[in-house]
Every structure is written in structure tokens, then in C-alpha cells.
XYZ file of C-alpha atoms in Angstrom:
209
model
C -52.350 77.824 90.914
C -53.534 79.917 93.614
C -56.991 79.370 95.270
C -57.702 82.716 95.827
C -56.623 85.319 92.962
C -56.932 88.783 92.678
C -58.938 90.620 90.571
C -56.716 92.007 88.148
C -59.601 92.345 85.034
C -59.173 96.191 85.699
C -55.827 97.005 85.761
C -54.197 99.369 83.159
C -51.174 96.923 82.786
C -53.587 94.298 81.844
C -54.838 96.596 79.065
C -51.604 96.840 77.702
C -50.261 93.488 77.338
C -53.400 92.811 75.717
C -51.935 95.746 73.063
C -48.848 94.402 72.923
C -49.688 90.993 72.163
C -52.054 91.915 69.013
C -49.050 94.180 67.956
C -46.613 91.111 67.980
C -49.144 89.118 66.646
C -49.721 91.201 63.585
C -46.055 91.527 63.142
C -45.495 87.841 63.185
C -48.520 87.931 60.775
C -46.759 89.996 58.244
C -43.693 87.707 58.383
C -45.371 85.328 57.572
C -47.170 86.857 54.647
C -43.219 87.623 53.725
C -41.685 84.562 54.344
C -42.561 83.299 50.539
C -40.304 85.996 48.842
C -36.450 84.752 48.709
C -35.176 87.956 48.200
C -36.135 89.393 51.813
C -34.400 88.548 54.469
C -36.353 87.613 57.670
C -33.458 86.881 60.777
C -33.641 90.699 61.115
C -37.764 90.606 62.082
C -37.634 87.337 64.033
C -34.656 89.177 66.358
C -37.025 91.741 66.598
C -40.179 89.884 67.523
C -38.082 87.897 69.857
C -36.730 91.530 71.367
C -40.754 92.301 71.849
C -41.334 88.851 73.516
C -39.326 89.492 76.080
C -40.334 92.634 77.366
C -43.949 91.373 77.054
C -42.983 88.410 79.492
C -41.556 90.799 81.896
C -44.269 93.112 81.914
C -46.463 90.130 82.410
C -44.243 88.833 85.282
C -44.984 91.960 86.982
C -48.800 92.238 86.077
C -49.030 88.525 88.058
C -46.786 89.152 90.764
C -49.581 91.888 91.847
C -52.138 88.860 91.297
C -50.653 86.408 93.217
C -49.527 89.056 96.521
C -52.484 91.187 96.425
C -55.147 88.568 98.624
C -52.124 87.854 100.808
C -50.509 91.076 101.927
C -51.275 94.665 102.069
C -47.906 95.774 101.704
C -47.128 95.365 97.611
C -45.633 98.981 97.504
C -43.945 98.734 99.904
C -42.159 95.201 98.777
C -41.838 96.654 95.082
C -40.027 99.833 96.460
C -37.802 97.851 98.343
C -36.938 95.056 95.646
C -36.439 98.594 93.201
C -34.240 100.247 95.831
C -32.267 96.659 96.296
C -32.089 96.374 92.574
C -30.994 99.719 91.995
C -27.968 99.396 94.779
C -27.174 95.596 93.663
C -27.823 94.501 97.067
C -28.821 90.694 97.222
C -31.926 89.848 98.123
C -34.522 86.716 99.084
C -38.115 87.768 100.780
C -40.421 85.116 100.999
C -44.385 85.922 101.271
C -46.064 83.300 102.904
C -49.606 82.335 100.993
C -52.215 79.503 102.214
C -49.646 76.782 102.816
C -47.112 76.785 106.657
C -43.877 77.695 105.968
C -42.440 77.148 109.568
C -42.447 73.192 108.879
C -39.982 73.914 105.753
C -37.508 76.166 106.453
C -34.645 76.697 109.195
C -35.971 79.768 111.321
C -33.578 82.481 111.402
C -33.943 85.692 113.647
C -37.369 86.833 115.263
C -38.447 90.368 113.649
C -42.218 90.547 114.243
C -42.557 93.847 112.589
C -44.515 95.550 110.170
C -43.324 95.415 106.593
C -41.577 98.665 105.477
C -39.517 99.091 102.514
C -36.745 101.127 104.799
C -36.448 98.271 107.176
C -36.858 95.270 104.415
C -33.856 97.333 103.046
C -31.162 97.229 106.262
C -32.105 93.607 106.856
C -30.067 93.165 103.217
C -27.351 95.610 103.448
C -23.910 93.983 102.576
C -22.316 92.861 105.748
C -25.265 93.039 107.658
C -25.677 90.214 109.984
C -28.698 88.324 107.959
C -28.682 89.450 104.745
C -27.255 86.340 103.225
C -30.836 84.593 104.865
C -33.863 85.184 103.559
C -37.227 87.491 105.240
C -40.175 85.742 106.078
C -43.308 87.867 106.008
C -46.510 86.161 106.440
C -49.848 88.808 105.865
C -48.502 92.699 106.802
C -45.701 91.738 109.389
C -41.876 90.599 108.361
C -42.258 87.451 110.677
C -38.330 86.676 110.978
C -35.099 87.097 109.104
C -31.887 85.382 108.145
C -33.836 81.917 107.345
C -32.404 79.250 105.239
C -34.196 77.622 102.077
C -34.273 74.569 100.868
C -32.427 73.984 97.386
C -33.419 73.202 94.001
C -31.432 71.564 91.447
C -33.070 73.161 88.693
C -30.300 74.921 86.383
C -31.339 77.862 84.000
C -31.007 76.650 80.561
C -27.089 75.292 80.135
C -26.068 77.625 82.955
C -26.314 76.435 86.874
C -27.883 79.356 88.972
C -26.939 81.206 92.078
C -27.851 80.487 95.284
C -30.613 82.860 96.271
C -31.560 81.570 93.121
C -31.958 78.042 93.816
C -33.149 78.687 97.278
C -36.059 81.033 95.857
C -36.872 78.214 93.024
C -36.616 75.729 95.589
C -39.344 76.961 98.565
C -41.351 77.776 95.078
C -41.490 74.169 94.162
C -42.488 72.442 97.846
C -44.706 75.123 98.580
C -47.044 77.923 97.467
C -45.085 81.000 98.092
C -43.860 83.753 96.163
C -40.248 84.353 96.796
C -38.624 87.709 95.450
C -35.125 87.631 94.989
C -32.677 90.124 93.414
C -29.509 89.223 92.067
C -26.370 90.475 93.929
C -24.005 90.183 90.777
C -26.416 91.904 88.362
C -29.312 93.491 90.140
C -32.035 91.657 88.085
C -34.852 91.169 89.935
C -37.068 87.939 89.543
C -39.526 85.942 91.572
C -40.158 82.757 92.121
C -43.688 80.572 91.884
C -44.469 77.411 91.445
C -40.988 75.808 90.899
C -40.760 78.818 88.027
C -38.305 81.473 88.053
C -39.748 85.086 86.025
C -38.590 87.810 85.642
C -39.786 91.477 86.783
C -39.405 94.868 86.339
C -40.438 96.817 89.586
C -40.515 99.918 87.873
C -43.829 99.000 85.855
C -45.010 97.298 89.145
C -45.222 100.745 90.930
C -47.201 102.198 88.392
């Protein structure tokens, strides 16, 4: 875990998981308190609570993205709007935010960019066909430090099912490093980020809020 966290005690989306985890804990409760009557059926409520999981975990994912960026880089708007605008086009995407540990031993230095992080310029750098946007941005405090870099892989799969490559390159900085690596999927826009050596989930839209 990160050494230095952000204060997130006040946020409005932390408010609201804490709501939606007593609601899905009182529904599981009164399963339960169901579960000893044969005649009622209960596959319908578990697909339901499972439903409910879900879009608590990305709703987390996003609340904890904002805690783990927030003491490195001014620029969270602007990295949400672009991963929202990438998302929303299907454009693939792999930005890398540099935290406490060097990234320039690790990966293979693409193009010098040494500009400040917008969300109009983060966007070009991925347009299909562009020169470098099958690399991934480096941006290290306020400034995109370089683009087009390469990643080292992970092996990791996702369940049964092997994983792209942005994929595998944003699980596998996430698991020799500390950095957070966004990463939107060219084939179905999902968004996700990477952390640890753990892939989540994330819906921008909340994230903006």
C-alpha cells in the first residue's frame, strides 16, 4: 500500500458506498432469514445481490483511484476526462502515473513530451494510427514526461480467459512497481486501472463527480 494516502474520509462517494454496503448487507440478511422455507426460490436474489456487488466494486475502484493519484498529481480531472473521452471513442489506452518508486530503470523510454498534462493532448497521443499510441504515457507529478514507452509483461490471465496486451503491460508495471496504470480497452472501451499487480475496474463517470 501506498505511504502517503489521501484523505478521502470526506468525500461524498465515500458516503455512499458506505449506503450501499448496509443495503446489500440487509438484503443478504433477509436471504438468509429466507433460505429455511423450500418453497421460495433464492437463485433469483443471489443474481441480484451479485448484480449490486459489482457496481459497488466499481464505484469503489473509482473512490480509490482518487486516493491513490490525489498526493501524486494535480491533474485527476484532467486524466478522468481523458480516460472518459478515450472510453467513450474506444480508443486504446495505457497512462502510467509515476508514485514514490523510479520508473526510468523499468521501462523502455519512448518519445520525449515534457508537457503539462491536458486531457486534449493525453487524447491525440492515443488516436488510432497515431505514431505512439500503441506505447504507453509516462507522467510523473503535473507533466506527461514521455510517450510511446514499452511495459514490461505479466503473465497473469483474468480468470480462464488470457488478457490483452495493454492489459498485461498495465498489470505488469503494477506488480514490479508502485504505479497506477490506467488503461482502456480498445475492443470494448472498459476502462480499468491497474495497482499492485491488481487489475479494477472504473467508471470515470462517477470519478468526475
Amino acid at each position: 500500500m501506498m505511504n502517503r494516502q489521501a484523505d478521502c474520509d470526506s468525500s461524498s462517494m465515500r458516503q455512499r458506498l458506505k449506503e450501499d454496503l448496509h443495503r446489500v448487507a440487509d438484503r443478504m440478511n433477509l436471504t438468509l432469514s429466507r433460505f429455511d422455507n423450500d418453497s421460495v426460490c433464492l437463485l433469483g436474489q443471489f443474481a441480484e445481490i451479485r448484480t449490486e456487488i459489482k457496481q459497488i466494486e466499481v464505484l469503489a475502484s473509482s473512490f480509490y483511484l482518487d486516493c491513490y493519484l490525489s498526493p501524486f498529481t494535480e491533474k485527476f480531472a484532467e486524466l478522468t476526462a481523458s480516460v472518459q473521452h478515450l472510453s467513450d471513442r474506444r480508443y486504446g489506452a495505457l497512462i502510467v502515473i509515476e508514485r514514490e518508486v523510479p520508473l526510468d530503470p523499468i521501462i523502455h523510454s519512448g518519445v520525449v513530451i515534457d508537457a503539462k498534462v491536458t486531457h486534449a493532448l493525453l487524447e491525440s497521443l492515443f488516436i488510432p494510427g497515431a505514431p505512439l499510441h500503441d506505447g504507453a504515457v509516462l507522467i510523473r507529478g503535473n507533466q506527461i514526461v514521455s510517450a510511446g514507452n514499452v511495459l514490461p509483461l505479466s503473465q497473469a490471465v483474468a480468470g480462464e480467459r488470457k488478457i490483452g496486451t495493454r492489459h498485461r503491460a498495465a498489470l505488469g508495471l503494477s506488480e514490479l512497481t508502485d504505479a497506477v496504470v490506467l488503461v482502456v480497452s480498445e475492443e470494448t472501451g472498459q476502462a480499468s486501472f491497474a495497482v499492485e499487480g491488481d487489475l479494477h475496474p472504473i467508471n470515470v463517470v462517477e470519478t468526475l463527480h
